[in-house]
Coordinates of C-alpha atoms in Angstrom, one line a residue:
X9 CA -27.7 -55.9 26.4
X10 CA -27.0 -52.6 28.2
X11 CA -30.1 -51.0 26.6
X12 CA -32.3 -53.9 27.6
X13 CA -31.0 -53.8 31.1
X14 CA -31.5 -50.0 31.3
X15 CA -35.0 -50.1 30.0
X16 CA -36.1 -53.1 32.2
X17 CA -34.5 -51.4 35.2
X18 CA -36.4 -48.2 34.5
X19 CA -39.7 -50.2 34.2
X20 CA -38.9 -52.0 37.4
X21 CA -38.4 -48.7 39.3
X22 CA -41.6 -47.2 37.9
X23 CA -43.6 -50.2 38.9
X24 CA -42.1 -50.2 42.4
X25 CA -42.9 -46.5 42.8
X26 CA -46.4 -47.0 41.7
X27 CA -47.2 -50.0 43.9
X28 CA -45.5 -48.5 47.0
X29 CA -47.3 -45.2 46.4
X30 CA -50.7 -46.9 46.3
X31 CA -50.2 -48.6 49.6
X32 CA -52.7 -50.8 51.3
X33 CA -54.0 -53.9 49.5
X34 CA -52.1 -52.9 46.3
X35 CA -48.7 -52.9 48.1
X36 CA -49.6 -56.1 50.0
X37 CA -50.7 -57.9 46.8
X38 CA -47.6 -56.7 44.9
X39 CA -45.2 -57.9 47.6
X40 CA -47.1 -61.2 47.9
X41 CA -46.7 -61.8 44.1
X42 CA -43.0 -60.9 44.2
X43 CA -42.6 -63.2 47.2
X44 CA -44.3 -66.1 45.3
X45 CA -42.1 -65.6 42.3
X46 CA -39.0 -65.4 44.5
X47 CA -39.7 -68.6 46.4
X48 CA -40.4 -70.4 43.2
X49 CA -37.0 -69.3 41.9
X50 CA -35.3 -70.6 45.1
X51 CA -37.2 -73.8 45.0
X52 CA -36.2 -74.3 41.4
X53 CA -32.6 -74.3 42.5
X54 CA -33.5 -77.4 44.7
X55 CA -35.7 -78.9 41.9
X56 CA -38.9 -78.8 43.9
X57 CA -40.7 -75.8 42.4
X58 CA -43.6 -78.0 41.1
X59 CA -43.8 -80.4 44.1
X60 CA -46.2 -80.9 47.0
X61 CA -43.7 -79.1 49.2
X62 CA -43.8 -76.1 46.8
X63 CA -47.6 -76.1 47.1
X64 CA -47.2 -75.9 50.9
X65 CA -44.7 -73.0 50.5
X66 CA -46.9 -71.1 48.1
X67 CA -50.0 -71.5 50.3
X68 CA -48.0 -70.6 53.4
X69 CA -46.8 -67.4 51.6
X70 CA -50.3 -66.4 50.7
X71 CA -51.6 -67.2 54.2
X72 CA -48.8 -65.1 55.8
X73 CA -49.6 -62.0 53.8
X74 CA -53.3 -62.4 54.6
X75 CA -52.4 -62.6 58.3
X76 CA -50.4 -59.3 58.0
X77 CA -53.2 -57.7 56.0
X78 CA -55.8 -58.6 58.6
X79 CA -53.6 -57.6 61.5
X80 CA -52.7 -61.0 63.0
X81 CA -49.0 -61.0 62.0
X82 CA -48.1 -61.4 65.7
X83 CA -48.9 -65.1 65.2
X84 CA -45.7 -65.4 63.1
X85 CA -44.1 -68.0 65.3
X86 CA -47.2 -70.2 65.4
X87 CA -47.3 -69.8 61.6
X88 CA -43.7 -71.1 61.3
X89 CA -44.4 -74.0 63.6
X90 CA -47.5 -75.1 61.5
X91 CA -45.6 -74.6 58.3
X92 CA -42.8 -76.9 59.6
X93 CA -45.3 -79.5 60.6
X94 CA -46.8 -79.5 57.1
X95 CA -43.4 -79.7 55.4
X96 CA -42.3 -82.5 57.7
X97 CA -45.6 -84.3 56.9
X98 CA -44.8 -84.0 53.1
X99 CA -41.2 -85.2 53.8
X100 CA -42.4 -88.3 55.7
X101 CA -45.5 -89.4 53.7
X102 CA -43.7 -88.9 50.4
X103 CA -40.5 -90.5 51.5
X104 CA -38.1 -91.0 49.7
X105 CA -39.2 -88.5 47.1
X106 CA -37.6 -85.6 48.9
X107 CA -34.3 -85.4 50.8
X108 CA -33.7 -83.4 54.0
X109 CA -31.9 -80.6 52.2
X110 CA -35.0 -80.0 50.0
X111 CA -37.3 -80.0 53.0
X112 CA -35.1 -77.5 54.9
X113 CA -34.8 -75.4 51.7
X114 CA -38.6 -75.2 51.4
X115 CA -38.8 -73.9 55.0
X116 CA -35.9 -71.5 54.5
X117 CA -37.5 -70.1 51.4
X118 CA -40.5 -68.8 53.3
X119 CA -38.4 -67.0 55.9
X120 CA -35.7 -65.8 53.5
X121 CA -38.0 -64.6 50.8
X122 CA -41.7 -64.3 51.9
X123 CA -41.3 -63.1 55.5
X124 CA -38.3 -60.8 55.0
X125 CA -39.7 -59.1 51.9
X126 CA -43.0 -58.6 53.8
X127 CA -41.3 -56.0 55.9
X128 CA -41.5 -53.6 52.9
X129 CA -45.3 -53.8 53.2
X130 CA -45.1 -53.7 57.0
X131 CA -43.0 -50.5 56.9
X132 CA -45.3 -49.0 54.3
X133 CA -48.3 -49.2 56.5
X134 CA -46.6 -47.3 59.4
X135 CA -47.5 -43.7 59.8
X136 CA -45.3 -41.8 57.2
X137 CA -44.5 -45.3 55.9
X138 CA -44.2 -44.1 52.3
X139 CA -41.4 -41.8 53.2
X140 CA -39.6 -44.5 55.3
X141 CA -39.8 -47.3 52.8
X142 CA -37.7 -45.2 50.3
X143 CA -34.8 -45.8 52.7
X144 CA -34.7 -49.4 51.8
X145 CA -34.1 -48.7 48.1
X146 CA -31.7 -45.8 48.8
X147 CA -29.6 -48.2 51.0
X148 CA -29.7 -51.0 48.5
X149 CA -29.6 -49.4 45.0
X150 CA -27.6 -46.4 46.2
X151 CA -24.9 -48.5 47.7
X152 CA -24.8 -50.7 44.6
X153 CA -24.5 -47.8 42.2
X154 CA -21.8 -45.9 44.1
X155 CA -19.9 -49.1 44.8
X156 CA -19.8 -49.9 41.1
X157 CA -18.6 -46.4 40.2
X158 CA -16.0 -46.3 43.0
X159 CA -14.8 -49.8 42.2
X160 CA -14.4 -48.9 38.5
X161 CA -12.4 -45.7 39.4
X162 CA -10.4 -46.7 42.5
X163 CA -10.8 -50.5 43.0
X164 CA -7.6 -52.3 43.7
X165 CA -8.1 -54.6 46.7
X166 CA -10.5 -57.6 46.2
X167 CA -13.1 -57.9 48.9
X168 CA -14.2 -61.5 48.4
X169 CA -11.9 -62.8 45.6
X170 CA -13.3 -66.4 45.5
X171 CA -17.0 -65.4 45.7
X172 CA -17.2 -62.1 43.7
X173 CA -13.8 -61.2 42.1
X174 CA -15.0 -57.9 40.7
X175 CA -16.0 -56.4 44.1
X176 CA -13.4 -54.4 45.8
X177 CA -12.9 -52.8 49.3
X178 CA -12.6 -49.4 47.7
X179 CA -15.9 -50.0 45.9
X180 CA -17.5 -51.0 49.2
X181 CA -16.3 -47.9 51.0
X182 CA -17.4 -45.7 48.1
X183 CA -20.8 -47.4 48.1
X184 CA -21.3 -46.7 51.8
X185 CA -20.2 -43.1 51.6
X186 CA -22.6 -42.6 48.6
X187 CA -25.5 -44.2 50.5
X188 CA -24.8 -42.0 53.5
X189 CA -24.8 -38.9 51.3
X190 CA -28.1 -39.9 49.7
X191 CA -29.5 -40.6 53.1
X192 CA -28.5 -37.1 54.3
X193 CA -30.0 -35.5 51.2
X194 CA -33.2 -37.4 51.6
X195 CA -33.3 -36.6 55.3
X196 CA -33.0 -32.9 54.5
X197 CA -35.9 -33.2 52.0
X198 CA -38.0 -35.1 54.6
X199 CA -37.3 -32.6 57.3
X200 CA -38.9 -29.9 55.2
X201 CA -42.0 -32.0 54.5
X202 CA -42.8 -33.7 57.8
X203 CA -42.6 -33.0 61.5
X204 CA -40.8 -35.9 63.1
X205 CA -39.7 -36.7 66.7
X206 CA -36.1 -37.3 65.4
X207 CA -33.7 -35.6 63.2
X208 CA -33.8 -37.4 59.8
X209 CA -30.7 -35.6 58.5
X210 CA -28.7 -37.3 61.3
X211 CA -30.6 -40.6 61.4
X212 CA -31.2 -41.4 57.7
X213 CA -27.5 -41.6 56.8
X214 CA -26.8 -44.0 59.6
X215 CA -29.7 -46.2 58.5
X216 CA -28.4 -46.1 54.9
X217 CA -24.9 -47.1 56.0
X218 CA -26.3 -50.0 58.0
X219 CA -28.5 -50.9 55.1
X220 CA -25.5 -50.6 52.8
X221 CA -23.5 -53.1 54.8
X222 CA -26.5 -55.5 54.8
X223 CA -27.0 -54.9 51.1
X224 CA -23.5 -56.3 50.4
X225 CA -24.1 -59.3 52.7
X226 CA -27.4 -60.0 51.0
X227 CA -25.9 -59.7 47.5
X228 CA -22.9 -61.9 48.3
X229 CA -25.1 -64.5 50.1
X230 CA -27.3 -64.8 47.0
X231 CA -24.2 -65.1 44.9
X232 CA -22.8 -67.8 47.2
X233 CA -26.0 -69.9 46.7
X234 CA -25.8 -69.6 43.0
X235 CA -22.1 -70.6 43.0
X236 CA -22.9 -73.6 45.2
X237 CA -25.4 -74.8 42.5
X238 CA -23.4 -73.5 39.5
X239 CA -26.1 -71.2 38.1
X240 CA -25.8 -67.8 36.6
X241 CA -29.2 -66.3 37.5
X242 CA -32.2 -67.3 39.6
X243 CA -34.6 -66.6 36.7
X244 CA -35.2 -64.7 33.5
X245 CA -38.3 -62.6 34.5
X246 CA -36.5 -59.2 34.3
X247 CA -34.6 -58.8 31.0
X248 CA -30.9 -58.0 31.6
X249 CA -31.3 -58.5 35.4
X250 CA -32.3 -62.1 35.9
X251 CA -35.0 -63.1 38.3
X252 CA -36.6 -61.5 41.3
X253 CA -33.9 -62.9 43.7
X254 CA -31.2 -61.4 41.4
X255 CA -32.7 -58.0 41.7
X256 CA -34.0 -58.1 45.3
X257 CA -31.2 -60.1 46.9
X258 CA -30.0 -57.1 48.9
X259 CA -33.4 -55.6 49.6
X260 CA -34.5 -58.9 51.2
X261 CA -32.0 -58.5 54.1
X262 CA -32.3 -54.7 54.4
X263 CA -36.1 -54.5 54.8
X264 CA -36.5 -56.1 58.2
X265 CA -33.7 -54.1 59.7
X266 CA -35.0 -50.7 58.4
X267 CA -38.4 -51.7 59.7
X268 CA -37.0 -52.5 63.1
X269 CA -35.1 -49.2 63.3
X270 CA -38.0 -47.1 62.2
X271 CA -40.5 -49.0 64.5
X272 CA -38.2 -48.2 67.5
X273 CA -37.8 -44.6 66.5
X274 CA -41.5 -44.1 66.1
X275 CA -42.6 -46.1 69.1
X276 CA -44.4 -48.7 67.0
X277 CA -45.2 -52.0 68.8
X278 CA -43.2 -54.8 67.3

């Protein structure tokens, strides 16, 4: 199992590096596909992954990414209003096929998965976006790796005993320290490659710590949903890791915040 998990993890990283490096339509298409798989996994939890509501969600996801690609992402609020109208229509005209929880879950899936993951693409298309998008993965996977190692070595005090008994406060602290160190090292590397209006050696560790905290929240939130529905994994797409949501649960919540910080630092219109 460890070998399978390691090999699939390496393949996932290489695929992520390739699609992010290519940028443009490649990154957009990749994130759209990842989002479609992710929403299908979440809808499966609510047993509506093959329903008319699911069709609305899938079409909405594709439409949203096309809006971003063609530069009309500022219509996001109008998009959400129209999406809600369509979902309410399906809820009403198919009544009592769907319950209110399923209708709200369908709406939530677009925001939680499609829209939040889209910020990876939105960050990538900024000037120097390729360098900035790396921060998302440093914060998520760096925190996770260092937290695991710190927890194994020093973990004594449970952080959320009912939700995730193996996670410890010592592990969390170690994860944040590790993410900050990786951020500082990456900032040093970037400072030798690019001329920026801010000091990345000082800023990147802060971003990685903030991202690290969000990473833990995202991971625990995804675990809470799985516990509510008594499932082990969201899917089986990635051998040894589960589904898209099992691997991207922390990245989902980090991406919008890293985009927001970098947009403010670079003077990008939000």
